[in-house]
Amino acid sequence: MKKPTQHFPGIAPIRFEGPGTDNPLAFRHYDPAERFDGRTLEEHLRFSVAYWHSFRGTGGDPFGPGTIQRPWEQGRDPLAVAKVRLEAGFEFFQKIRSPFWCFHDRDIAPEGATLAETNRNLDKVVAHAKALQKATGVKLLWGTANLFSHPRYMCGAATNPDAHVFAYAAAQVKKALEVTLELGGQNYVFWGGREGYETLLNTDLKREQAHLAAFLHMAVDYAKEIGFKGQFLIEPKPKEPTKHQYDFDVASGIAFLRTFGLEKHFKFNIETNHATLAGHTFQHEIETAAAVGMLGSIDANTGDLLLGWDTDQFNTDVRELTLAMLSILKAGGLGTGGFNFDAKLRRTSIDPEDLFHAHIGGMDAYALAFKIARRIIADGQLSLFVADRYASYDSGFGRDIERRKTGFRQLDALVQKKLGEPKPRSAKQEYLENLLARYLH
Ligand code: XUL
Ligand code: CO
């Protein structure tokens, strides 16, 4: 048998060597086999590689073309190149020890002259992906459709003023759902691409939002029809590419889903850089989704504090990730979701090896944050502090407030006849920040 080509020669599967190692191509904190509560770290964290950044990203920016040239990008037949690229991808997923991957339909297969030809291209590449998944054991965390790159979608897909474009997008998502099912995808993501607007001078906001809801209802119906049981996820982002994205943040997403009766069918895929673009912390978005039982999955990345756009960098900020992990663990984990590295190399990081450094850094930071968060939870000091802060609601009139068993008249009488003036209590933020620092260092 022909030995398969090595696309990353000289790089062996990454091993865990512990915090003391000085090997830059080893994990210091992520030991996939380490067990916690009867499950391995690999099973807890469910890391995923984002195909679009790591295998379609070229480093292009508005000021210049791509800088990254991969050795496997050879030949004139786009379908043949797509298949070899996929082999490089699966070699990478295996070597970086990622149990999952994620893709957009158009990342993996080229568009043809007609939708039928495009779908045929996709089928051929999906058959190859299925074989590679089987051979390597790497699974699909989620699939999605690219409804934003092609010029036909310049004014949106489901929110396009032209019903013809809506119909085209529906056909595309129909196919994307079918291939996600074919590949055993555990979730399906709707990120709002160009579902938003630039100016209200040309936009009927009310109709566009209703169209988006109609589109999502059709997706729910079709998933049911074909037997796709994966979790549907909305990925909020406040701006970019449009000035006003409809899925601004988790809170506006919840309101949208509830307004249109979709809340039972969706959870959220929360991306760190999207949270901060919306003026929130990563942890805020996680808590907001978890509070209504809609925490689904994470797009793991980070922005740059000094830049106002979606820089999609790998996140190595253990403090930020520890806080996020605390909220995720408190919520009972991500279920069918995982941590997908929706992050890209800097334009100047042009070596294939840089893909390894980037993911090792991200995986180690999440693994360390997971362990620290577990220690914080086991220790209990932080949760005891918070519980104690709300203790007045655990009994008496406080409990009546929570259970809606009292009202303004009773509370007024209580304050005037018995309680009098409340005694302020310190919220102790600095004490708590120091407590957190104790776990981190
Ligand atoms: C864009 C973004 C997307 C989604 C999938 O900012 O995050 O890559 O994750 O469409
Ligand atoms: Co994303």
Tab-separated table of C-alpha atoms and ligand atoms in Angstrom:
chain	number	residue	atom	x	y	z
A	1	MET	CA	0.000	0.000	0.000
A	2	LYS	CA	1.144	3.529	-0.786
A	3	LYS	CA	2.311	5.342	2.319
A	4	PRO	CA	0.203	8.492	2.776
A	5	THR	CA	1.988	11.791	2.190
A	6	GLN	CA	3.048	13.612	5.338
A	7	HIS	CA	1.997	17.233	5.194
A	8	PHE	CA	3.621	18.066	8.498
A	9	PRO	CA	6.841	16.022	8.234
A	10	GLY	CA	9.058	16.125	11.265
A	11	ILE	CA	6.210	16.901	13.651
A	12	ALA	CA	5.086	13.959	15.736
A	13	PRO	CA	1.717	13.841	17.525
A	14	ILE	CA	1.915	16.371	20.358
A	15	ARG	CA	2.479	14.792	23.746
A	16	PHE	CA	1.833	15.935	27.281
A	17	GLU	CA	5.163	16.545	29.007
A	18	GLY	CA	4.025	18.561	32.034
A	19	PRO	CA	4.603	22.140	33.204
A	20	GLY	CA	8.367	21.621	33.535
A	21	THR	CA	9.047	20.878	29.880
A	22	ASP	CA	10.913	23.285	27.649
A	23	ASN	CA	9.784	21.495	24.489
A	24	PRO	CA	7.726	24.065	22.542
A	25	LEU	CA	5.933	21.251	20.712
A	26	ALA	CA	4.582	19.575	23.849
A	27	PHE	CA	1.581	20.190	26.091
A	28	ARG	CA	2.379	21.560	29.529
A	29	HIS	CA	-1.133	21.405	30.970
A	30	TYR	CA	-3.318	19.484	28.508
A	31	ASP	CA	-3.056	15.773	29.146
A	32	PRO	CA	-5.925	14.356	27.061
A	33	ALA	CA	-5.952	11.142	29.121
A	34	GLU	CA	-6.038	12.770	32.573
A	35	ARG	CA	-9.272	11.876	34.345
A	36	PHE	CA	-11.634	14.117	36.259
A	37	ASP	CA	-14.904	12.772	37.671
A	38	GLY	CA	-14.633	9.617	35.593
A	39	ARG	CA	-14.086	11.406	32.290
A	40	THR	CA	-10.889	12.279	30.457
A	41	LEU	CA	-9.813	15.846	29.878
A	42	GLU	CA	-10.322	15.209	26.167
A	43	GLU	CA	-13.958	14.342	26.903
A	44	HIS	CA	-14.432	17.347	29.164
A	45	LEU	CA	-12.933	19.945	26.850
A	46	ARG	CA	-13.952	18.630	23.425
A	47	PHE	CA	-11.474	20.782	21.504
A	48	SER	CA	-12.117	21.492	17.861
A	49	VAL	CA	-10.086	22.991	15.003
A	50	ALA	CA	-11.809	25.605	12.809
A	51	TYR	CA	-11.129	24.561	9.227
A	52	TRP	CA	-11.753	28.019	7.760
A	53	HIS	CA	-8.983	29.741	9.701
A	54	SER	CA	-6.430	26.981	9.951
A	55	PHE	CA	-6.821	25.535	6.446
A	56	ARG	CA	-8.387	28.315	4.351
A	57	GLY	CA	-6.813	31.364	5.978
A	58	THR	CA	-4.094	32.936	3.873
A	59	GLY	CA	-3.208	35.959	5.998
A	60	GLY	CA	-4.764	38.429	3.557
A	61	ASP	CA	-5.886	41.777	4.978
A	62	PRO	CA	-7.380	44.973	3.464
A	63	PHE	CA	-3.850	46.236	2.764
A	64	GLY	CA	-2.373	43.238	1.052
A	65	PRO	CA	-2.855	39.688	-0.192
A	66	GLY	CA	-2.167	36.470	1.631
A	67	THR	CA	1.271	35.751	3.033
A	68	ILE	CA	0.740	32.113	3.953
A	69	GLN	CA	1.498	29.496	1.281
A	70	ARG	CA	0.913	25.909	2.235
A	71	PRO	CA	2.902	23.204	0.443
A	72	TRP	CA	-0.230	21.089	-0.083
A	73	GLU	CA	-1.980	23.847	-2.084
A	74	GLN	CA	-0.758	22.543	-5.465
A	75	GLY	CA	-2.477	22.003	-8.832
A	76	ARG	CA	-5.219	23.516	-10.956
A	77	ASP	CA	-8.173	21.261	-10.165
A	78	PRO	CA	-9.917	22.900	-7.193
A	79	LEU	CA	-11.671	19.679	-6.239
A	80	ALA	CA	-8.428	17.698	-6.173
A	81	VAL	CA	-6.762	20.464	-4.139
A	82	ALA	CA	-9.743	20.454	-1.743
A	83	LYS	CA	-9.260	16.753	-1.082
A	84	VAL	CA	-5.502	16.994	-0.450
A	85	ARG	CA	-6.085	20.008	1.803
A	86	LEU	CA	-8.565	17.937	3.783
A	87	GLU	CA	-5.934	15.224	4.211
A	88	ALA	CA	-3.530	17.854	5.541
A	89	GLY	CA	-6.319	18.993	7.865
A	90	PHE	CA	-6.932	15.543	9.282
A	91	GLU	CA	-3.211	14.938	9.731
A	92	PHE	CA	-3.137	18.166	11.736
A	93	PHE	CA	-6.258	17.333	13.802
A	94	GLN	CA	-4.664	14.033	14.744
A	95	LYS	CA	-1.223	15.421	15.502
A	96	ILE	CA	-2.596	18.274	17.626
A	97	ARG	CA	-4.833	15.727	19.378
A	98	SER	CA	-8.069	17.541	18.545
A	99	PRO	CA	-11.057	15.189	18.783
A	100	PHE	CA	-13.254	17.487	16.665
A	101	TRP	CA	-13.267	19.821	13.686
A	102	CYS	CA	-15.749	22.407	12.323
A	103	PHE	CA	-16.336	23.750	8.824
A	104	HIS	CA	-18.462	25.939	6.560
A	105	ASP	CA	-19.747	24.222	3.412
A	106	ARG	CA	-17.683	26.506	1.175
A	107	ASP	CA	-14.481	25.997	3.188
A	108	ILE	CA	-14.267	22.384	2.185
A	109	ALA	CA	-15.519	22.369	-1.410
A	110	PRO	CA	-15.445	24.901	-4.261
A	111	GLU	CA	-18.574	26.542	-5.692
A	112	GLY	CA	-19.545	25.383	-9.174
A	113	ALA	CA	-21.335	27.222	-11.980
A	114	THR	CA	-24.758	26.193	-10.662
A	115	LEU	CA	-26.128	25.167	-7.280
A	116	ALA	CA	-26.411	21.592	-8.563
A	117	GLU	CA	-22.728	21.539	-9.514
A	118	THR	CA	-21.773	23.121	-6.196
A	119	ASN	CA	-23.721	20.417	-4.365
A	120	ARG	CA	-22.003	17.698	-6.416
A	121	ASN	CA	-18.602	19.154	-5.476
A	122	LEU	CA	-19.639	19.182	-1.850
A	123	ASP	CA	-20.815	15.573	-1.982
A	124	LYS	CA	-17.450	14.442	-3.361
A	125	VAL	CA	-15.472	16.213	-0.652
A	126	VAL	CA	-17.896	15.110	2.067
A	127	ALA	CA	-17.425	11.475	1.024
A	128	HIS	CA	-13.667	12.012	1.422
A	129	ALA	CA	-14.189	13.719	4.800
A	130	LYS	CA	-16.348	10.814	5.956
A	131	ALA	CA	-13.599	8.352	5.093
A	132	LEU	CA	-10.996	10.511	6.866
A	133	GLN	CA	-13.214	10.818	9.961
A	134	LYS	CA	-13.575	7.041	10.021
A	135	ALA	CA	-9.848	6.437	9.572
A	136	THR	CA	-8.762	8.937	12.240
A	137	GLY	CA	-11.628	8.938	14.752
A	138	VAL	CA	-11.873	12.747	14.505
A	139	LYS	CA	-15.502	13.854	14.729
A	140	LEU	CA	-17.517	16.813	13.511
A	141	LEU	CA	-18.431	19.237	16.318
A	142	TRP	CA	-20.546	21.350	13.988
A	143	GLY	CA	-21.212	22.273	10.426
A	144	THR	CA	-22.444	25.564	9.043
A	145	ALA	CA	-23.113	27.346	5.769
A	146	ASN	CA	-21.163	30.299	4.446
A	147	LEU	CA	-23.958	32.750	3.627
A	148	PHE	CA	-21.761	35.826	3.553
A	149	SER	CA	-18.767	35.558	1.172
A	150	HIS	CA	-20.431	35.265	-2.235
A	151	PRO	CA	-21.559	38.619	-3.753
A	152	ARG	CA	-25.148	37.281	-4.021
A	153	TYR	CA	-25.293	37.657	-0.236
A	154	MET	CA	-23.993	41.227	-0.134
A	155	CYS	CA	-27.314	42.455	1.352
A	156	GLY	CA	-27.779	39.439	3.600
A	157	ALA	CA	-29.134	35.923	3.126
A	158	ALA	CA	-32.317	35.294	5.152
A	159	THR	CA	-32.676	39.073	5.660
A	160	ASN	CA	-32.060	39.944	2.015
A	161	PRO	CA	-34.686	42.309	0.552
A	162	ASP	CA	-34.866	39.974	-2.468
A	163	ALA	CA	-36.866	36.771	-1.825
A	164	HIS	CA	-34.835	35.074	-4.579
A	165	VAL	CA	-31.715	35.358	-2.410
A	166	PHE	CA	-33.680	34.064	0.604
A	167	ALA	CA	-34.662	31.025	-1.464
A	168	TYR	CA	-31.052	30.448	-2.584
A	169	ALA	CA	-29.848	30.641	1.026
A	170	ALA	CA	-32.587	28.188	2.060
A	171	ALA	CA	-31.403	25.744	-0.585
A	172	GLN	CA	-27.822	26.149	0.607
A	173	VAL	CA	-28.673	25.547	4.272
A	174	LYS	CA	-30.828	22.551	3.285
A	175	LYS	CA	-27.744	20.987	1.751
A	176	ALA	CA	-25.466	22.059	4.632
A	177	LEU	CA	-27.823	20.340	7.092
A	178	GLU	CA	-27.779	17.190	4.982
A	179	VAL	CA	-23.969	17.036	4.884
A	180	THR	CA	-23.695	17.845	8.597
A	181	LEU	CA	-26.015	14.905	9.251
A	182	GLU	CA	-24.013	12.709	6.865
A	183	LEU	CA	-20.825	13.493	8.807
A	184	GLY	CA	-22.429	12.943	12.216
A	185	GLY	CA	-22.187	16.619	13.237
A	186	GLN	CA	-23.205	17.071	16.863
A	187	ASN	CA	-24.394	20.662	16.393
A	188	TYR	CA	-25.230	23.101	13.608
A	189	VAL	CA	-24.283	26.791	13.842
A	190	PHE	CA	-26.053	29.881	12.547
A	191	TRP	CA	-23.749	32.847	12.693
A	192	GLY	CA	-25.514	35.914	11.311
A	193	GLY	CA	-23.036	36.629	8.476
A	194	ARG	CA	-24.527	39.668	6.771
A	195	GLU	CA	-27.873	39.452	8.601
A	196	GLY	CA	-27.952	43.086	9.633
A	197	TYR	CA	-27.918	46.454	7.941
A	198	GLU	CA	-25.900	49.566	7.183
A	199	THR	CA	-28.644	52.200	7.017
A	200	LEU	CA	-32.348	52.362	7.825
A	201	LEU	CA	-32.835	54.590	4.768
A	202	ASN	CA	-33.122	51.388	2.714
A	203	THR	CA	-34.059	48.805	5.355
A	204	ASP	CA	-37.332	47.454	6.771
A	205	LEU	CA	-35.979	46.178	10.084
A	206	LYS	CA	-39.252	44.591	11.194
A	207	ARG	CA	-39.662	42.577	8.001
A	208	GLU	CA	-36.015	41.502	7.953
A	209	GLN	CA	-36.204	40.141	11.493
A	210	ALA	CA	-39.424	38.286	10.683
A	211	HIS	CA	-37.737	36.817	7.578
A	212	LEU	CA	-34.791	35.630	9.657
A	213	ALA	CA	-37.217	33.950	12.056
A	214	ALA	CA	-39.079	32.308	9.150
A	215	PHE	CA	-35.752	31.000	7.855
A	216	LEU	CA	-34.821	29.506	11.228
A	217	HIS	CA	-38.254	27.885	11.560
A	218	MET	CA	-37.740	26.292	8.141
A	219	ALA	CA	-34.353	24.984	9.299
A	220	VAL	CA	-35.960	23.486	12.430
A	221	ASP	CA	-38.634	21.821	10.292
A	222	TYR	CA	-36.159	20.452	7.778
A	223	ALA	CA	-33.835	19.091	10.475
A	224	LYS	CA	-36.809	17.218	11.895
A	225	GLU	CA	-37.759	15.947	8.452
A	226	ILE	CA	-34.308	14.458	7.728
A	227	GLY	CA	-33.692	13.245	11.287
A	228	PHE	CA	-30.896	15.648	12.197
A	229	LYS	CA	-30.821	15.610	16.000
A	230	GLY	CA	-27.816	17.863	16.579
A	231	GLN	CA	-28.174	21.020	18.640
A	232	PHE	CA	-28.919	24.250	16.749
A	233	LEU	CA	-26.740	27.146	17.885
A	234	ILE	CA	-26.959	30.894	17.317
A	235	GLU	CA	-23.590	32.671	17.357
A	236	PRO	CA	-24.128	36.324	18.311
A	237	LYS	CA	-21.865	39.109	17.068
A	238	PRO	CA	-22.667	42.829	17.411
A	239	LYS	CA	-21.039	44.219	14.283
A	240	GLU	CA	-18.806	43.259	11.353
A	241	PRO	CA	-19.501	42.708	8.567
A	242	THR	CA	-22.609	44.894	8.922
A	243	LYS	CA	-22.822	47.919	11.172
A	244	HIS	CA	-25.885	46.527	13.002
A	245	GLN	CA	-25.919	42.736	13.238
A	246	TYR	CA	-29.351	41.434	14.319
A	247	ASP	CA	-27.851	38.827	16.692
A	248	PHE	CA	-26.011	41.512	18.673
A	249	ASP	CA	-25.307	39.528	21.836
A	250	VAL	CA	-26.782	36.695	23.890
A	251	ALA	CA	-29.431	38.895	25.536
A	252	SER	CA	-30.745	40.214	22.211
A	253	GLY	CA	-30.565	36.667	20.833
A	254	ILE	CA	-32.757	35.369	23.662
A	255	ALA	CA	-35.279	38.146	23.032
A	256	PHE	CA	-35.314	37.404	19.297
A	257	LEU	CA	-35.738	33.651	19.771
A	258	ARG	CA	-38.529	34.123	22.333
A	259	THR	CA	-40.323	36.716	20.225
A	260	PHE	CA	-40.560	34.259	17.352
A	261	GLY	CA	-41.157	31.051	19.341
A	262	LEU	CA	-37.767	29.532	18.543
A	263	GLU	CA	-36.266	29.330	22.040
A	264	LYS	CA	-36.788	25.586	22.487
A	265	HIS	CA	-34.750	24.765	19.416
A	266	PHE	CA	-31.654	26.896	19.937
A	267	LYS	CA	-28.762	27.436	22.286
A	268	PHE	CA	-25.808	29.806	21.914
A	269	ASN	CA	-22.348	29.416	20.488
A	270	ILE	CA	-20.454	32.118	22.359
A	271	GLU	CA	-17.320	33.589	20.843
A	272	THR	CA	-14.933	35.499	23.109
A	273	ASN	CA	-14.059	38.169	20.564
A	274	HIS	CA	-17.737	38.722	19.718
A	275	ALA	CA	-18.531	39.185	23.423
A	276	THR	CA	-15.911	41.885	23.801
A	277	LEU	CA	-16.975	43.614	20.566
A	278	ALA	CA	-20.446	43.859	22.147
A	279	GLY	CA	-18.930	45.573	25.181
A	280	HIS	CA	-19.273	42.491	27.388
A	281	THR	CA	-16.838	40.115	28.993
A	282	PHE	CA	-16.660	36.520	27.757
A	283	GLN	CA	-17.921	35.404	31.165
A	284	HIS	CA	-20.911	37.749	30.997
A	285	GLU	CA	-22.125	36.163	27.776
A	286	ILE	CA	-21.656	32.660	29.191
A	287	GLU	CA	-23.591	33.525	32.380
A	288	THR	CA	-26.387	35.199	30.409
A	289	ALA	CA	-26.886	32.098	28.253
A	290	ALA	CA	-26.485	29.681	31.176
A	291	ALA	CA	-29.063	31.582	33.243
A	292	VAL	CA	-31.765	30.532	30.756
A	293	GLY	CA	-30.348	27.074	30.037
A	294	MET	CA	-29.101	28.087	26.588
A	295	LEU	CA	-25.333	27.681	26.895
A	296	GLY	CA	-24.329	25.538	23.931
A	297	SER	CA	-20.754	25.823	22.721
A	298	ILE	CA	-17.724	28.106	22.652
A	299	ASP	CA	-15.796	29.689	19.790
A	300	ALA	CA	-12.483	29.982	21.570
A	301	ASN	CA	-10.447	33.036	20.646
A	302	THR	CA	-9.731	36.559	21.804
A	303	GLY	CA	-9.533	40.081	20.436
A	304	ASP	CA	-6.886	42.703	20.975
A	305	LEU	CA	-7.605	45.269	23.665
A	306	LEU	CA	-6.265	48.052	21.464
A	307	LEU	CA	-8.109	47.130	18.260
A	308	GLY	CA	-11.837	47.457	17.662
A	309	TRP	CA	-12.387	44.572	15.276
A	310	ASP	CA	-12.565	40.791	15.289
A	311	THR	CA	-8.884	39.835	15.346
A	312	ASP	CA	-9.619	36.173	16.199
A	313	GLN	CA	-6.416	35.461	18.099
A	314	PHE	CA	-5.582	32.380	20.119
A	315	ASN	CA	-6.354	33.028	23.773
A	316	THR	CA	-3.662	32.431	26.376
A	317	ASP	CA	-5.149	34.630	29.099
A	318	VAL	CA	-5.572	32.112	31.915
A	319	ARG	CA	-7.347	34.593	34.208
A	320	GLU	CA	-10.062	35.308	31.639
A	321	LEU	CA	-10.416	31.632	30.798
A	322	THR	CA	-10.598	30.615	34.463
A	323	LEU	CA	-13.535	32.976	34.990
A	324	ALA	CA	-15.208	31.602	31.855
A	325	MET	CA	-14.577	28.015	33.004
A	326	LEU	CA	-16.050	28.779	36.417
A	327	SER	CA	-19.294	29.845	34.767
A	328	ILE	CA	-19.269	26.891	32.355
A	329	LEU	CA	-18.642	24.318	35.092
A	330	LYS	CA	-21.247	25.945	37.323
A	331	ALA	CA	-23.713	25.573	34.440
A	332	GLY	CA	-22.915	21.852	34.162
A	333	GLY	CA	-20.637	22.018	31.100
A	334	LEU	CA	-21.315	22.379	27.399
A	335	GLY	CA	-23.239	19.175	26.642
A	336	THR	CA	-22.851	18.452	22.943
A	337	GLY	CA	-20.790	21.637	22.517
A	338	GLY	CA	-17.065	22.068	22.811
A	339	PHE	CA	-14.220	24.559	22.539
A	340	ASN	CA	-13.709	25.355	18.882
A	341	PHE	CA	-10.589	27.377	18.051
A	342	ASP	CA	-12.208	29.985	15.828
A	343	ALA	CA	-8.821	31.698	15.794
A	344	LYS	CA	-6.231	32.449	13.177
A	345	LEU	CA	-2.517	32.826	12.924
A	346	ARG	CA	-1.143	36.340	12.602
A	347	ARG	CA	-0.341	37.324	9.029
A	348	THR	CA	3.335	37.078	9.806
A	349	SER	CA	3.194	33.545	11.241
A	350	ILE	CA	3.681	31.733	7.964
A	351	ASP	CA	5.134	28.338	8.931
A	352	PRO	CA	2.919	25.234	9.098
A	353	GLU	CA	4.544	24.674	12.499
A	354	ASP	CA	2.930	27.912	13.742
A	355	LEU	CA	-0.457	26.146	13.592
A	356	PHE	CA	0.889	23.810	16.280
A	357	HIS	CA	2.246	26.562	18.529
A	358	ALA	CA	-1.060	28.433	18.271
A	359	HIS	CA	-3.250	25.473	19.182
A	360	ILE	CA	-0.888	24.175	21.881
A	361	GLY	CA	-1.053	27.586	23.569
A	362	GLY	CA	-4.835	27.694	23.386
A	363	MET	CA	-5.330	24.114	24.542
A	364	ASP	CA	-2.870	24.473	27.419
A	365	ALA	CA	-4.505	27.709	28.579
A	366	TYR	CA	-7.987	26.127	28.568
A	367	ALA	CA	-6.739	22.980	30.317
A	368	LEU	CA	-5.017	25.034	33.017
A	369	ALA	CA	-8.111	27.219	33.433
A	370	PHE	CA	-10.262	24.079	33.744
A	371	LYS	CA	-8.059	22.743	36.544
A	372	ILE	CA	-7.915	26.073	38.385
A	373	ALA	CA	-11.691	26.530	38.105
A	374	ARG	CA	-12.228	23.057	39.542
A	375	ARG	CA	-9.957	23.945	42.481
A	376	ILE	CA	-11.898	27.151	43.094
A	377	ILE	CA	-15.171	25.226	43.057
A	378	ALA	CA	-13.844	22.444	45.314
A	379	ASP	CA	-12.469	24.996	47.735
A	380	GLY	CA	-15.895	26.642	47.891
A	381	GLN	CA	-14.798	30.017	49.330
A	382	LEU	CA	-16.000	32.012	46.349
A	383	SER	CA	-19.385	30.325	46.056
A	384	LEU	CA	-19.893	30.528	49.828
A	385	PHE	CA	-19.217	34.251	49.662
A	386	VAL	CA	-21.790	34.722	46.909
A	387	ALA	CA	-24.342	32.466	48.619
A	388	ASP	CA	-23.917	34.413	51.846
A	389	ARG	CA	-24.393	37.708	49.982
A	390	TYR	CA	-27.874	36.601	48.939
A	391	ALA	CA	-28.737	34.741	52.168
A	392	SER	CA	-31.487	37.229	53.061
A	393	TYR	CA	-33.547	35.697	50.228
A	394	ASP	CA	-33.259	32.187	51.685
A	395	SER	CA	-35.922	32.616	54.346
A	396	GLY	CA	-38.631	34.938	55.637
A	397	PHE	CA	-39.787	37.832	53.491
A	398	GLY	CA	-36.746	37.394	51.170
A	399	ARG	CA	-37.951	33.930	50.252
A	400	ASP	CA	-41.461	35.312	49.802
A	401	ILE	CA	-40.033	37.830	47.293
A	402	GLU	CA	-38.343	35.048	45.285
A	403	ARG	CA	-41.509	32.965	45.345
A	404	ARG	CA	-43.642	35.976	44.473
A	405	LYS	CA	-45.694	35.509	47.621
A	406	THR	CA	-45.553	39.111	48.764
A	407	GLY	CA	-46.182	42.537	47.290
A	408	PHE	CA	-45.568	46.264	47.679
A	409	ARG	CA	-48.247	46.657	50.388
A	410	GLN	CA	-46.784	43.957	52.672
A	411	LEU	CA	-43.192	45.066	52.079
A	412	ASP	CA	-44.087	48.682	52.823
A	413	ALA	CA	-45.706	47.654	56.115
A	414	LEU	CA	-42.683	45.487	56.967
A	415	VAL	CA	-40.195	48.306	56.393
A	416	GLN	CA	-42.268	50.895	58.263
A	417	LYS	CA	-43.219	48.740	61.241
A	418	LYS	CA	-40.262	46.437	61.697
A	419	LEU	CA	-37.196	46.631	59.451
A	420	GLY	CA	-36.438	50.333	59.190
A	421	GLU	CA	-33.288	51.424	57.333
A	422	PRO	CA	-31.136	48.644	55.665
A	423	LYS	CA	-27.525	48.353	56.872
A	424	PRO	CA	-25.089	48.545	53.923
A	425	ARG	CA	-22.651	45.676	53.578
A	426	SER	CA	-19.318	45.736	51.705
A	427	ALA	CA	-19.318	43.869	48.375
A	428	LYS	CA	-15.599	43.155	48.963
A	429	GLN	CA	-14.457	43.246	45.344
A	430	GLU	CA	-10.770	43.758	46.179
A	431	TYR	CA	-10.797	40.929	48.718
A	432	LEU	CA	-12.326	38.652	46.057
A	433	GLU	CA	-9.824	39.706	43.391
A	434	ASN	CA	-7.036	38.793	45.788
A	435	LEU	CA	-8.737	35.476	46.508
A	436	LEU	CA	-8.879	34.721	42.775
A	437	ALA	CA	-5.199	35.648	42.416
A	438	ARG	CA	-4.330	33.067	45.075
A	439	TYR	CA	-5.652	30.275	42.850
A	440	LEU	CA	-4.020	31.673	39.738
A	441	HIS	CA	-0.458	31.984	41.014
B	1	XUL	C1	-17.286	35.124	12.223
B	1	XUL	C2	-17.338	33.812	12.887
B	1	XUL	C3	-17.705	32.663	12.028
B	1	XUL	C4	-18.606	31.689	12.696
B	1	XUL	C5	-19.083	30.586	11.784
B	1	XUL	O1	-16.920	36.163	13.040
B	1	XUL	O2	-17.056	33.694	14.067
B	1	XUL	O3	-16.539	32.065	11.590
B	1	XUL	O4	-18.003	31.093	13.784
B	1	XUL	O5	-19.733	31.060	10.661
B	2	CO	CO	-17.110	32.081	15.371
